[in-house]
XYZ file of C-alpha atoms in Angstrom:
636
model
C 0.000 0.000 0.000
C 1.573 3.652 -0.892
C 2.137 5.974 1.365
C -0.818 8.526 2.108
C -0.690 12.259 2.489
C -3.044 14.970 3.077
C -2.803 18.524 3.788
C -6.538 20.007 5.600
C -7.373 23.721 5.851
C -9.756 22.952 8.670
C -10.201 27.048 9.272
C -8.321 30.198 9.000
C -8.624 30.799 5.212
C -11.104 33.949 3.859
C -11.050 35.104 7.334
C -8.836 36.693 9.448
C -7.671 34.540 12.810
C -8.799 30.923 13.651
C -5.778 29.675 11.987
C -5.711 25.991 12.491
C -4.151 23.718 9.439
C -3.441 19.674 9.472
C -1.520 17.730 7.497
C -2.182 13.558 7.441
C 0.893 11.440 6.642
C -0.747 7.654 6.697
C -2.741 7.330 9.812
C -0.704 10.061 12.097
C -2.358 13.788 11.812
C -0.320 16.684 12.440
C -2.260 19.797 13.670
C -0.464 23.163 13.115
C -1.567 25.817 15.265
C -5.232 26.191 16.892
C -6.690 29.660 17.059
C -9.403 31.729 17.636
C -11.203 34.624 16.150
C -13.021 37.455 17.446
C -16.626 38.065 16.691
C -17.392 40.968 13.980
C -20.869 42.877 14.686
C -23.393 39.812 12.888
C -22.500 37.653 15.209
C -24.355 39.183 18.097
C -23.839 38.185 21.473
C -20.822 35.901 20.878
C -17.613 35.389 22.856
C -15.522 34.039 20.548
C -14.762 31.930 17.307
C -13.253 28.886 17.025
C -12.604 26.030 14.556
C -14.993 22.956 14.279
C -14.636 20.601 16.964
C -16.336 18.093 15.126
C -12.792 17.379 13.487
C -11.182 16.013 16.660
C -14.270 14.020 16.805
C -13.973 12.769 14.268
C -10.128 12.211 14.077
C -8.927 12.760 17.319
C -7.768 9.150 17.602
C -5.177 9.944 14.847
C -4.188 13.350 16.274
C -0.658 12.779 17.246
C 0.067 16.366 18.401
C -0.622 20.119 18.219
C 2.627 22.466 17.301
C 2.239 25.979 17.875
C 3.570 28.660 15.300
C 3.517 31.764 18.262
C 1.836 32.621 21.003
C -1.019 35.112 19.792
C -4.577 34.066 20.424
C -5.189 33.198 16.508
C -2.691 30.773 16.926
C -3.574 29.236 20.379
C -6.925 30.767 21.693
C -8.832 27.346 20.836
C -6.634 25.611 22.887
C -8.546 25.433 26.518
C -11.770 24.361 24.438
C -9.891 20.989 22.743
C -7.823 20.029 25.550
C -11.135 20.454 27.901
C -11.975 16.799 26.138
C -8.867 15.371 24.260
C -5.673 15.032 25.649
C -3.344 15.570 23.242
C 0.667 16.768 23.567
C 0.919 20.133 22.469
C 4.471 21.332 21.309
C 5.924 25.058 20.749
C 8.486 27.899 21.805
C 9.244 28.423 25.535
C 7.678 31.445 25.773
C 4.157 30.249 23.382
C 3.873 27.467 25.659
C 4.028 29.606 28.604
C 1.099 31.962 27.206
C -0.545 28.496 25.438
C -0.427 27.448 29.369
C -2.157 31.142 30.758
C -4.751 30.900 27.750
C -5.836 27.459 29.027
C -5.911 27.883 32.745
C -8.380 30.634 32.648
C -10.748 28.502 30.783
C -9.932 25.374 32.280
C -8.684 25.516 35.929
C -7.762 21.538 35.982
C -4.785 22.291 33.641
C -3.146 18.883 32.815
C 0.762 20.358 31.910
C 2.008 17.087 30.960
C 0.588 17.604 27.443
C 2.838 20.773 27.407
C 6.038 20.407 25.380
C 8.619 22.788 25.106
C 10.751 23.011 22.089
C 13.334 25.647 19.746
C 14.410 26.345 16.565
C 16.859 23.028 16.886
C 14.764 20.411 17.759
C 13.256 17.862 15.397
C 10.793 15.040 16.091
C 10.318 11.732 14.663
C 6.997 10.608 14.902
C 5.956 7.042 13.027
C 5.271 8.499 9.927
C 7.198 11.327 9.001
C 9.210 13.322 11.180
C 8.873 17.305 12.768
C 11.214 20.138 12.256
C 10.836 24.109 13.315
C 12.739 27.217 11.656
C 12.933 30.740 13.217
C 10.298 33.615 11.997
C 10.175 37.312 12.304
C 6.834 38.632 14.023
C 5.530 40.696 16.794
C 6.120 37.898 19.551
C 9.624 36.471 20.312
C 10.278 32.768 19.855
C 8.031 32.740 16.994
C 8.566 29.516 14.407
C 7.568 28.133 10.728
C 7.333 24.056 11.235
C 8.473 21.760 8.375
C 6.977 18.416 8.125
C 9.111 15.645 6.562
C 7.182 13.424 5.211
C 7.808 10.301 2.443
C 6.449 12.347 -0.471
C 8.505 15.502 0.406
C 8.584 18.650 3.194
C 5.477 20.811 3.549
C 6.095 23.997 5.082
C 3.640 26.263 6.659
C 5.054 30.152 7.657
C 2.586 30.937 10.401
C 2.675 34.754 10.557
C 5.743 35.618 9.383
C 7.689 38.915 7.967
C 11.518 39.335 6.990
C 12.903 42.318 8.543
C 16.881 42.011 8.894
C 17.663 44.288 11.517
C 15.285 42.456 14.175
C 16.973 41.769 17.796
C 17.964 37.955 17.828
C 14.580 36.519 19.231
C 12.685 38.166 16.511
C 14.982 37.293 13.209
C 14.097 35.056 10.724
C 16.744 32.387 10.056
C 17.046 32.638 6.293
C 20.337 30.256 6.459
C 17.851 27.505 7.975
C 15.402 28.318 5.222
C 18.176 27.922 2.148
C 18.597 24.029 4.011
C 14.855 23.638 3.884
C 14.868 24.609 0.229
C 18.073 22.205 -0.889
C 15.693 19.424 0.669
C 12.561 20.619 -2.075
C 9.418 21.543 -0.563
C 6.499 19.855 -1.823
C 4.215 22.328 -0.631
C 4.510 25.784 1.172
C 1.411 27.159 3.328
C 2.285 31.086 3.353
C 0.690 33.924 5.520
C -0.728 36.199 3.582
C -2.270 38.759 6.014
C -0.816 41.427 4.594
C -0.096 40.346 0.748
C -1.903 43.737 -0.240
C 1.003 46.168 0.881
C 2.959 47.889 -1.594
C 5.366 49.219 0.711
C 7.690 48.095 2.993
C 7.084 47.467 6.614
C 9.496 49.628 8.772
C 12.279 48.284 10.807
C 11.086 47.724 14.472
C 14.242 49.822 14.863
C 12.602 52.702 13.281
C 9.465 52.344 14.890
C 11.356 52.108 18.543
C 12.832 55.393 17.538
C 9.330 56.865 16.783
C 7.981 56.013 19.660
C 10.665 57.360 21.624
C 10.104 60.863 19.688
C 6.339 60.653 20.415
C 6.862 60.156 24.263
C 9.772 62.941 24.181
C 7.710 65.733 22.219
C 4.611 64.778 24.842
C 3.852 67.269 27.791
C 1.427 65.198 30.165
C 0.664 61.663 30.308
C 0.874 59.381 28.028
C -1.655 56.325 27.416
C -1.069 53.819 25.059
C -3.469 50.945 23.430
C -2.549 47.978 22.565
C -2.158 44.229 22.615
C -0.852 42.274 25.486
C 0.710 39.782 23.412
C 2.459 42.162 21.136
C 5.862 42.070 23.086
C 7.980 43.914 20.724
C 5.759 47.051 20.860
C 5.888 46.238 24.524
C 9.529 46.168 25.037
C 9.626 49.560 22.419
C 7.172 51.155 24.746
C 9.116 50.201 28.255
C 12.201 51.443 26.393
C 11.049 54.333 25.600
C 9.840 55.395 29.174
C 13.045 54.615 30.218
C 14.735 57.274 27.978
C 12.262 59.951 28.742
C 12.768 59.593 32.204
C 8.759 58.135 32.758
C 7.360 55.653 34.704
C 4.743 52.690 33.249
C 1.474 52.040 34.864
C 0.187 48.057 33.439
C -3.555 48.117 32.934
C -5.945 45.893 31.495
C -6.272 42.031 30.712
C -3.581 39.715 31.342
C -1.008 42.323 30.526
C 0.095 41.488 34.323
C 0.638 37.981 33.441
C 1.895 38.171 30.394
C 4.267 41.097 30.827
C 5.904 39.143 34.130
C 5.829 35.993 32.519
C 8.366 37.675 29.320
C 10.336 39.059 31.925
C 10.913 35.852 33.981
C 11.851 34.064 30.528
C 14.130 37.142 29.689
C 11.795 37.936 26.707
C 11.508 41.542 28.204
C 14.046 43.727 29.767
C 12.597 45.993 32.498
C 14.649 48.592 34.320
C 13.901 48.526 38.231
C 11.883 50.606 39.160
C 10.307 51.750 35.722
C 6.738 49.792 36.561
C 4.498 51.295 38.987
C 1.181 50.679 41.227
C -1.941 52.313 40.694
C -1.664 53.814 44.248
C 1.737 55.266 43.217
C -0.596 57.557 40.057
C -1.659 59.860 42.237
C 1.940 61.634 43.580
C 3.555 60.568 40.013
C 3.617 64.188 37.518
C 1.880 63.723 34.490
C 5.217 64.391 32.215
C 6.755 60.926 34.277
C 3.672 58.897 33.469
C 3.067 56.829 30.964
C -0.090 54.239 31.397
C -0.339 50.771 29.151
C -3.726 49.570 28.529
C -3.732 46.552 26.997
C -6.240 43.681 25.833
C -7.822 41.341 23.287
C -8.848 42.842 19.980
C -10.964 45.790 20.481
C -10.434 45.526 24.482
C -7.837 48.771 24.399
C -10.267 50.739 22.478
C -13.367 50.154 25.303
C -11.344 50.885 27.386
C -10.046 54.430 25.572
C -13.746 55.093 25.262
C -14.707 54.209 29.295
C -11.528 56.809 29.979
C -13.065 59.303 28.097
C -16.249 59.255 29.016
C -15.666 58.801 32.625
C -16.910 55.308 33.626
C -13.396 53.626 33.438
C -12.846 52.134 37.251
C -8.987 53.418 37.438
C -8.390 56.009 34.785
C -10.077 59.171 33.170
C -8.507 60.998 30.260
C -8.288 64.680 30.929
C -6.608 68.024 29.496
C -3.158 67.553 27.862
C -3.453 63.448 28.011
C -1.718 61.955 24.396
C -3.498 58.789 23.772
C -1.312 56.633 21.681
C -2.578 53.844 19.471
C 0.496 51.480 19.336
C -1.003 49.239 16.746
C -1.717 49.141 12.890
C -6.022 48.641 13.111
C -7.675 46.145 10.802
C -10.273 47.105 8.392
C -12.763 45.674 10.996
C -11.973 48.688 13.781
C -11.307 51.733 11.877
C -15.049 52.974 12.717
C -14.127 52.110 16.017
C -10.646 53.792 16.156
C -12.257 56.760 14.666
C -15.291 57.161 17.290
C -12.822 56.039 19.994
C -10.137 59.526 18.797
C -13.459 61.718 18.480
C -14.304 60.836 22.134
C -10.363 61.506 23.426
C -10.749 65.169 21.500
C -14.107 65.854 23.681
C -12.192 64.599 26.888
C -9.191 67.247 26.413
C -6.596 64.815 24.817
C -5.139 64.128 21.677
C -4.781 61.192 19.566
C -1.577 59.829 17.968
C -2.141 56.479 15.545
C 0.998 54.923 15.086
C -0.304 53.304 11.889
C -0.840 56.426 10.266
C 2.725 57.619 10.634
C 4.531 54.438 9.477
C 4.032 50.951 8.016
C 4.436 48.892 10.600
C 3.048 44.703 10.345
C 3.881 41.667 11.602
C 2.925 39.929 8.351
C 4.567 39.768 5.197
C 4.487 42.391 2.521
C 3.892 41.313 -1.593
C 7.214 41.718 -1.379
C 8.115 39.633 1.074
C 6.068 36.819 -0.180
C 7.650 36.874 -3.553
C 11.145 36.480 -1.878
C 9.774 33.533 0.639
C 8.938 32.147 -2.507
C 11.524 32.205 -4.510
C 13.466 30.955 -1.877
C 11.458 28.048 -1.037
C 10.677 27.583 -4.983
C 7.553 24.916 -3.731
C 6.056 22.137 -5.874
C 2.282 23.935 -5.042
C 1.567 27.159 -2.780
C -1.364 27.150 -0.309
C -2.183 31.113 0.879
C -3.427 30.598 4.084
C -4.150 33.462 6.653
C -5.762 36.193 5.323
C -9.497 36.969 3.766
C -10.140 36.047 -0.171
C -8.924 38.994 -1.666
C -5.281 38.810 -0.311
C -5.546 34.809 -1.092
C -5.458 36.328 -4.414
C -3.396 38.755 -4.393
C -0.892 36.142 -2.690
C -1.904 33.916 -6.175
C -0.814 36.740 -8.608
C 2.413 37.916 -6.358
C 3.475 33.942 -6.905
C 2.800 34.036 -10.525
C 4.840 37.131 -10.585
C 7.597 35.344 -9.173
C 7.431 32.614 -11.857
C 5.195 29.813 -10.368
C 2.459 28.415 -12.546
C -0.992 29.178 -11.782
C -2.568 25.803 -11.727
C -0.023 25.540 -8.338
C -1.445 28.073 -6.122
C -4.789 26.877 -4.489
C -7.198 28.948 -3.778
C -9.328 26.827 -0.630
C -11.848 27.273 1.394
C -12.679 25.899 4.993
C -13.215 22.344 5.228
C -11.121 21.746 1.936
C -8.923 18.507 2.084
C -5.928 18.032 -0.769
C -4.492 14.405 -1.447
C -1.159 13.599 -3.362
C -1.322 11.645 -6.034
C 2.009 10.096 -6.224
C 1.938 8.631 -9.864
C 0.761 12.264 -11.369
C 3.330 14.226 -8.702
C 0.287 16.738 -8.033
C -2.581 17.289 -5.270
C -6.289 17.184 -5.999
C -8.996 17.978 -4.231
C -10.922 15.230 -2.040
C -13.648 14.242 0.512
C -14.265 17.329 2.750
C -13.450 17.712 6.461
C -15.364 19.721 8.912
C -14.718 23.330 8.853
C -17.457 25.120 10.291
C -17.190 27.829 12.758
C -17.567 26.647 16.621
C -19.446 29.771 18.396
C -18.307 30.414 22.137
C -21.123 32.209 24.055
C -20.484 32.228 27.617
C -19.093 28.462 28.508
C -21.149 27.071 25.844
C -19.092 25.804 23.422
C -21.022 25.095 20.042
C -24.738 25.552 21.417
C -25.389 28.452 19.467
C -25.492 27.929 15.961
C -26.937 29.603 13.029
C -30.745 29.797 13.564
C -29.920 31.411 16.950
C -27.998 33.891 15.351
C -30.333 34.088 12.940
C -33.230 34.723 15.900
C -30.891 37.109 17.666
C -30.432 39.638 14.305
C -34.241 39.470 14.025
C -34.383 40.496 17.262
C -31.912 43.422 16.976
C -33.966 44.532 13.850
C -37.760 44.618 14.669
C -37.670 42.998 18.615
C -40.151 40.250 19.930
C -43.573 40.134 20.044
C -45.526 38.102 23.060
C -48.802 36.804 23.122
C -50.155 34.561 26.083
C -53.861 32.520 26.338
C -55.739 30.786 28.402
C -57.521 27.802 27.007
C -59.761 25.105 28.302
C -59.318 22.232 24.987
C -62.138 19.982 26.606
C -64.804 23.063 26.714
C -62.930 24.852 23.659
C -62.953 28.083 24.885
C -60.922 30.917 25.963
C -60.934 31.798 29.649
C -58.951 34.614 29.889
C -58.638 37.680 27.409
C -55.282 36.875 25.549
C -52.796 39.594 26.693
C -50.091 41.027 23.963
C -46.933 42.520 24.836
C -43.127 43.894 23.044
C -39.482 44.693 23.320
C -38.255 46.221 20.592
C -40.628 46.208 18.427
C -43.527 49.219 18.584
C -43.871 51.540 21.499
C -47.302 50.104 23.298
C -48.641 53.120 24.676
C -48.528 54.939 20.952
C -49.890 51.720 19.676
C -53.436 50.458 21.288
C -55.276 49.775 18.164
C -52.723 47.235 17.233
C -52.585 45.719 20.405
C -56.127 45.382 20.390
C -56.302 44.362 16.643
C -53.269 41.510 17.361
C -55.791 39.893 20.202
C -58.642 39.497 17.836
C -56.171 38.171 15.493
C -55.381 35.506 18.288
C -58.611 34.526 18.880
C -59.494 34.197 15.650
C -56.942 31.637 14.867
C -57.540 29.932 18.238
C -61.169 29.451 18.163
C -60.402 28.396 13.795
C -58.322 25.476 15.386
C -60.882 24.777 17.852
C -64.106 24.600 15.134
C -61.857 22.741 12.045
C -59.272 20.616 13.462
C -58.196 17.787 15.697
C -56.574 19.411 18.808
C -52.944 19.717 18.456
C -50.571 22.208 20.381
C -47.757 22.142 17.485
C -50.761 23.281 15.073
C -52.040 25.583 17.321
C -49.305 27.614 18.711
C -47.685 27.752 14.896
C -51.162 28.818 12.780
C -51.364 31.741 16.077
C -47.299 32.675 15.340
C -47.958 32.590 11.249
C -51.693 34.994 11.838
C -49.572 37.474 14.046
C -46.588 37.637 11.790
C -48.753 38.340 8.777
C -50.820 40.695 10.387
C -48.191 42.352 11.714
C -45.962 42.706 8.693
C -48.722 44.143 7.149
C -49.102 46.773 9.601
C -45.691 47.696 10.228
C -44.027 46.013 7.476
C -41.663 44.544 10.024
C -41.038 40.759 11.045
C -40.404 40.553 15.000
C -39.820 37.235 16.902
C -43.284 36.148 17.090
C -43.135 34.020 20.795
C -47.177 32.559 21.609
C -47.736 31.202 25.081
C -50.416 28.872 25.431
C -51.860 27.839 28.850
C -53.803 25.045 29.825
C -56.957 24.980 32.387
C -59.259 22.436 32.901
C -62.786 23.738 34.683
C -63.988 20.064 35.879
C -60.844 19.391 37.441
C -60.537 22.732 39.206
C -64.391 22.381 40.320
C -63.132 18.981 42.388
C -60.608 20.267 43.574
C -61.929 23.337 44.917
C -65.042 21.131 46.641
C -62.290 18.574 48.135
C -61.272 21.317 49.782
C -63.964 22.632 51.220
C -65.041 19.466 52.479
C -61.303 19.130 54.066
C -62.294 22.848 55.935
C -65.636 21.259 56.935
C -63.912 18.304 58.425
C -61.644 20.688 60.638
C -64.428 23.112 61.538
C -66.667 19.598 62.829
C -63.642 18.018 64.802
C -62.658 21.821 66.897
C -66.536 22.033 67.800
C -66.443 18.699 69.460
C -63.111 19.122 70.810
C -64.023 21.453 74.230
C -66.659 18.573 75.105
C -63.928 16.121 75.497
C -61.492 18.118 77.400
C -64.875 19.224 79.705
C -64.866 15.253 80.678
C -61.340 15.014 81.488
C -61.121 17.779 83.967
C -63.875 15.911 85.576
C -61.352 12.435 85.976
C -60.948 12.102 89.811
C -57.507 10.184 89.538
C -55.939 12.779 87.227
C -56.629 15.713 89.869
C -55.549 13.140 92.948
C -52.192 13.059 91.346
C -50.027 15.723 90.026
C -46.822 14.982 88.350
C -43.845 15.340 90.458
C -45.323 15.758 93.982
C -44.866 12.650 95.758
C -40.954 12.412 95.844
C -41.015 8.710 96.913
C -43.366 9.518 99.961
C -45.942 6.648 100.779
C -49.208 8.571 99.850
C -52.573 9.062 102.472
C -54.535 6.268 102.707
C -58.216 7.194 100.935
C -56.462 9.567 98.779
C -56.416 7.270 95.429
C -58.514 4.109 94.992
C -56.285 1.035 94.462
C -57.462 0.209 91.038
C -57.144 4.081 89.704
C -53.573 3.983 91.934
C -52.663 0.559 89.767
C -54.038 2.219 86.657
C -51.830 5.299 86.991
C -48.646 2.962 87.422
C -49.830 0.750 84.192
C -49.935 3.881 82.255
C -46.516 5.353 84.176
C -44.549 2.494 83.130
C -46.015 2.716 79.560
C -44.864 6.020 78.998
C -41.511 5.341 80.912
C -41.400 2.679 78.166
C -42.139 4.617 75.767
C -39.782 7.550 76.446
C -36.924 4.460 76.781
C -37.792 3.545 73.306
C -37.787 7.303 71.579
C -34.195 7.553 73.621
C -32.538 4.420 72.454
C -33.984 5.117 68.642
């Protein structure tokens, strides 16, 4: 039997994040990277996005490991969900394991770190089918690798996010004498980034930006804030660096920056001056022109937080006259509405807004440019572009095409696209599918939100919900109570009486239809009252709310019983405390009980007359009873 190989794009292509690839050599599957996305405004009410978990159940068995490319959340936010269920080694950089490791804990406190392996730019593993090799990368995070596989058929390479910039400190330089070996070997197929394939310029040298920066904080009177990402430790260190020259002091805000920022520093992934980091108690006494305050986050995160400082409702900081709010990052199309309300609402709070961005070309992903050298270094049998939405797929398609490759070799896939080798041809075609849908995170559900309750929850952003709730009694078929009709989001009630009124005659109408022409049924029922009310009220308002009918049940026989059992019950009790003075009228009239109180004889022989001899034997029968009695209860 020949050897099999297959290369998976089970997400992270015509999007942007969720990268997760796979590559099957024989019965051994090789997952590179597992990431997440955030949510863009459709998908309302979601966490996050990650790939289809359906693949590791249906392949998890073959998984024999997950290696990590760096440690930013699209390459190991989906991390916590899979090893919640499958236990499978996970291998990477020292310092991605260490964030893979922070990522997983706070979604999954019973952290299991013997699936954890660290390993570098040296190491390569054999595994029974083909074997596991990393390279070095340039990219915002130190550490960061490309992974070779080595299989029968050839080497497949896959970038991860990747630039080339040669005048990057050690940890973040790409080793282009590592890629020239990689290249002697042939590479059957190459899986590039192509984030950032559009550019037409070159990115700037991180020493560059570090040297902007450092002009920005110099040139700034009062504090400075800057936004940005956690996990971005080169604009990090640039940042630290240049509080250090201007003589400032850095205030850490915001998620995990704490964590993260320590966590570099113990590695030596950061260098920190002492004393440059401060506590929030130390903001008060610290001048505005030594003060320079990090707020960091997720996606998006920064730029709440920008907008909760402006507006007064942030719980540490407010923005106020002479602030500079820096933006340390290059925005994606997504946020640049965002960015742009966020610098309006700085203005109104006294500050001003510097966008990094704007000034320079700054990216951890490859330029055009960049590509086409990869490329023509790597010179690959077929090129995957992976990364990046459908328009810079083909842009990364026409910048290898450029560089002399021939167009049938550049796939173009989708999600859930699978690509065999034939060996006998030399060439990949396209096979059986594998599941690429998008896993929704909502909360700690993972995957119980899918389409038709997104589709429910942009109805109900548009036109609202629409309530209607009955009484019924099916055996008399009848309504008992008038049917009452309430909104959210849909028509202001108080304006809109008539059509309240109108929608309940509308609901009896299709209630007492289903009573006169058709078997009973509650399915029928509740759906012909939800299709009357949606037509009527479309053609009213020309609007389509969540139509939601509640149908109650009562049945007037049953309640009849019921309410006589229990007045019989109250007759019972009003009969027994009538007859129950009578009786205790007899008792006070018993001789023997008022001859002997309880407790009065203390073992003195009693007066002869006082107590008959049967009632004086009766009383020590009935004594010894209840002795016997207590004795019992005790022992119990």
């Amino acid at each position: 039997m020949s050897d099999q190989l297959k290369i998976m794009i089970l997400s992270g292509v015509r999007e942007q994040g969720k990268d997760m690839f796979a590559v099957q050599v024989n019965d051994e599957i090789y997952v590179l990277d597992a990431g997440l996305k955030y949510p863009d405004s459709s998908l309302f009410g979601i966490d996050v996005v990650i790939p289809d978990m359906e693949f590791f159940e249906q392949y998890g068995d073959k998984v024999a490991g997950i290696f990590l490319t760096h440690g930013h959340a699209d390459s190991i936010g989906a991390l916590p969900y899979i090893l919640r269920k499958w236990d499978i080694p996970v291998f990477g950089s020292k310092l991605t394991i260490e964030l893979a490791k922070i990522d997983v804990q706070r979604e999954n406190k019973k952290r299991n770190n013997r699936l954890f392996n660290v390993i570098d730019a040296d190491t390569e593993i054999d595994f029974k089918n083909a074997s596991i090799s990393f390279f070095h990368t340039t990219h915002s995070v130190p550490d960061s690798l490309g992974i070779v596989i080595h299989a029968p058929q050839g080497q497949i390479v896959y970038t991860g996010d990747f630039k080339f910039d040669p005048s990057a400190s050690p940890a973040y330089r790409t080793d282009m004498t590592r890629l020239a070996e990689i290249a002697e070997g042939g590479v059957l197929a190459l899986l590039s980034d192509s984030s950032n394939a559009e550019a037409h310029f070159p990115n700037a040298s991180e020493n560059e930006v570090g040297s902007y920066i450092t002009d920005v904080f110099r040139n700034a009177k009062g504090r400075i804030i800057v936004a940005g990402k956690a996990s971005n430790l080169n604009r990090v260190q640039q940042v630290i660096n240049a509080a250090a020259a201007t003589g400032r002091r850095v205030l850490l805000t915001g998620r995990d920056v704490n964590k993260i920022v320590h966590t570099a520093m113990k590695l030596g992934y950061l260098e920190v001056p002492d004393g440059l980091l401060m506590k929030f108690k130390e903001l008060k006494d610290m001048p505005d022109k030594q003060t320079v305050i990090l707020e960091t986050g997720r996606m998006g995160e920064p730029l709440q937080s920008l907008q909760k400082m402006a507006n007064n409702r942030h719980r540490m900081i407010r923005i106020h006259e002479g602030d500079l709010v820096f933006i340390a990052t290059t925005p994606s199309h997504s946020v640049e509405t965002t960015v742009a309300v966020t610098s309006d609402m700085v203005y109104r709070a006294g500050g001003t807004v510097v966008e990094l961005g704007r000034n320079m070309h700054t990216s951890g992903h490859a330029t055009g440019r960049d590509i086409q050298t990869l490329v023509d270094l790597l010179k690959p049998r077929i090129l995957i572009p992976v990364i990046g939405d459908y328009r810079l797929m083909e842009a990364v398609k026409n910048l290898a095409v450029e560089a002399g490759m021939d167009p049938d070799d550049v796939f173009i896939t989708k999600n859930g696209d699978c690509l065999a080798y034939d060996a006998k041809r030399g060439s990949f075609f396209k096979t059986d599918a594998v599941p690429g849908e998008d896993t929704m995170i909502d909360g700690s559900g993972v995957g119980d939100v899918g389409n038709i309750v997104l589709r429910d929850r942009e109805v109900l952003s548009d036109d609202g919900i629409f309530i209607a709730v009955v009484t019924i009694d099916r055996k008399k078929k009848k309504i008992i109570a008038e049917p009452q009709v309430t909104s959210r989001g849909f028509v202001y009630i108080k304006a809109n009486h008539q059509l309240m009124n109108d929608a309940i005659e509308v609901i009896k109408n299709s209630i007492q239809a289903n009573f006169e022409h058709k078997k009973f049924d509650w399915t029928e029922l509740k759906q012909d009252m939800r299709s009357s009310l949606e037509k009527f009220l479309y053609k009213q308002t020309n609007r389509h709310p969540v139509v939601l009918p509640v149908v109650m049940e009562v049945n007037q026989n049953r309640h009849r019983a019921m309410q006589k059992r229990a007045e019989d019950q109250e007759g019972g009790k009003a009969q027994d405390a009538k007859k129950a003075p009578n009786k205790r009228k007899c008792q006070s009239k018993n001789p023997a009980k008022k001859a002997a109180p309880k407790g009065k004889t203390n073992g003195k022989k009693k007066p002869a007359g006082k107590k008959p001899a049967s009632a004086a034997k009766k009383s020590n029968t009935k004594n010894a009873k209840e002795s016997k009695s207590e004795s019992k209860v005790k022992n119990d």
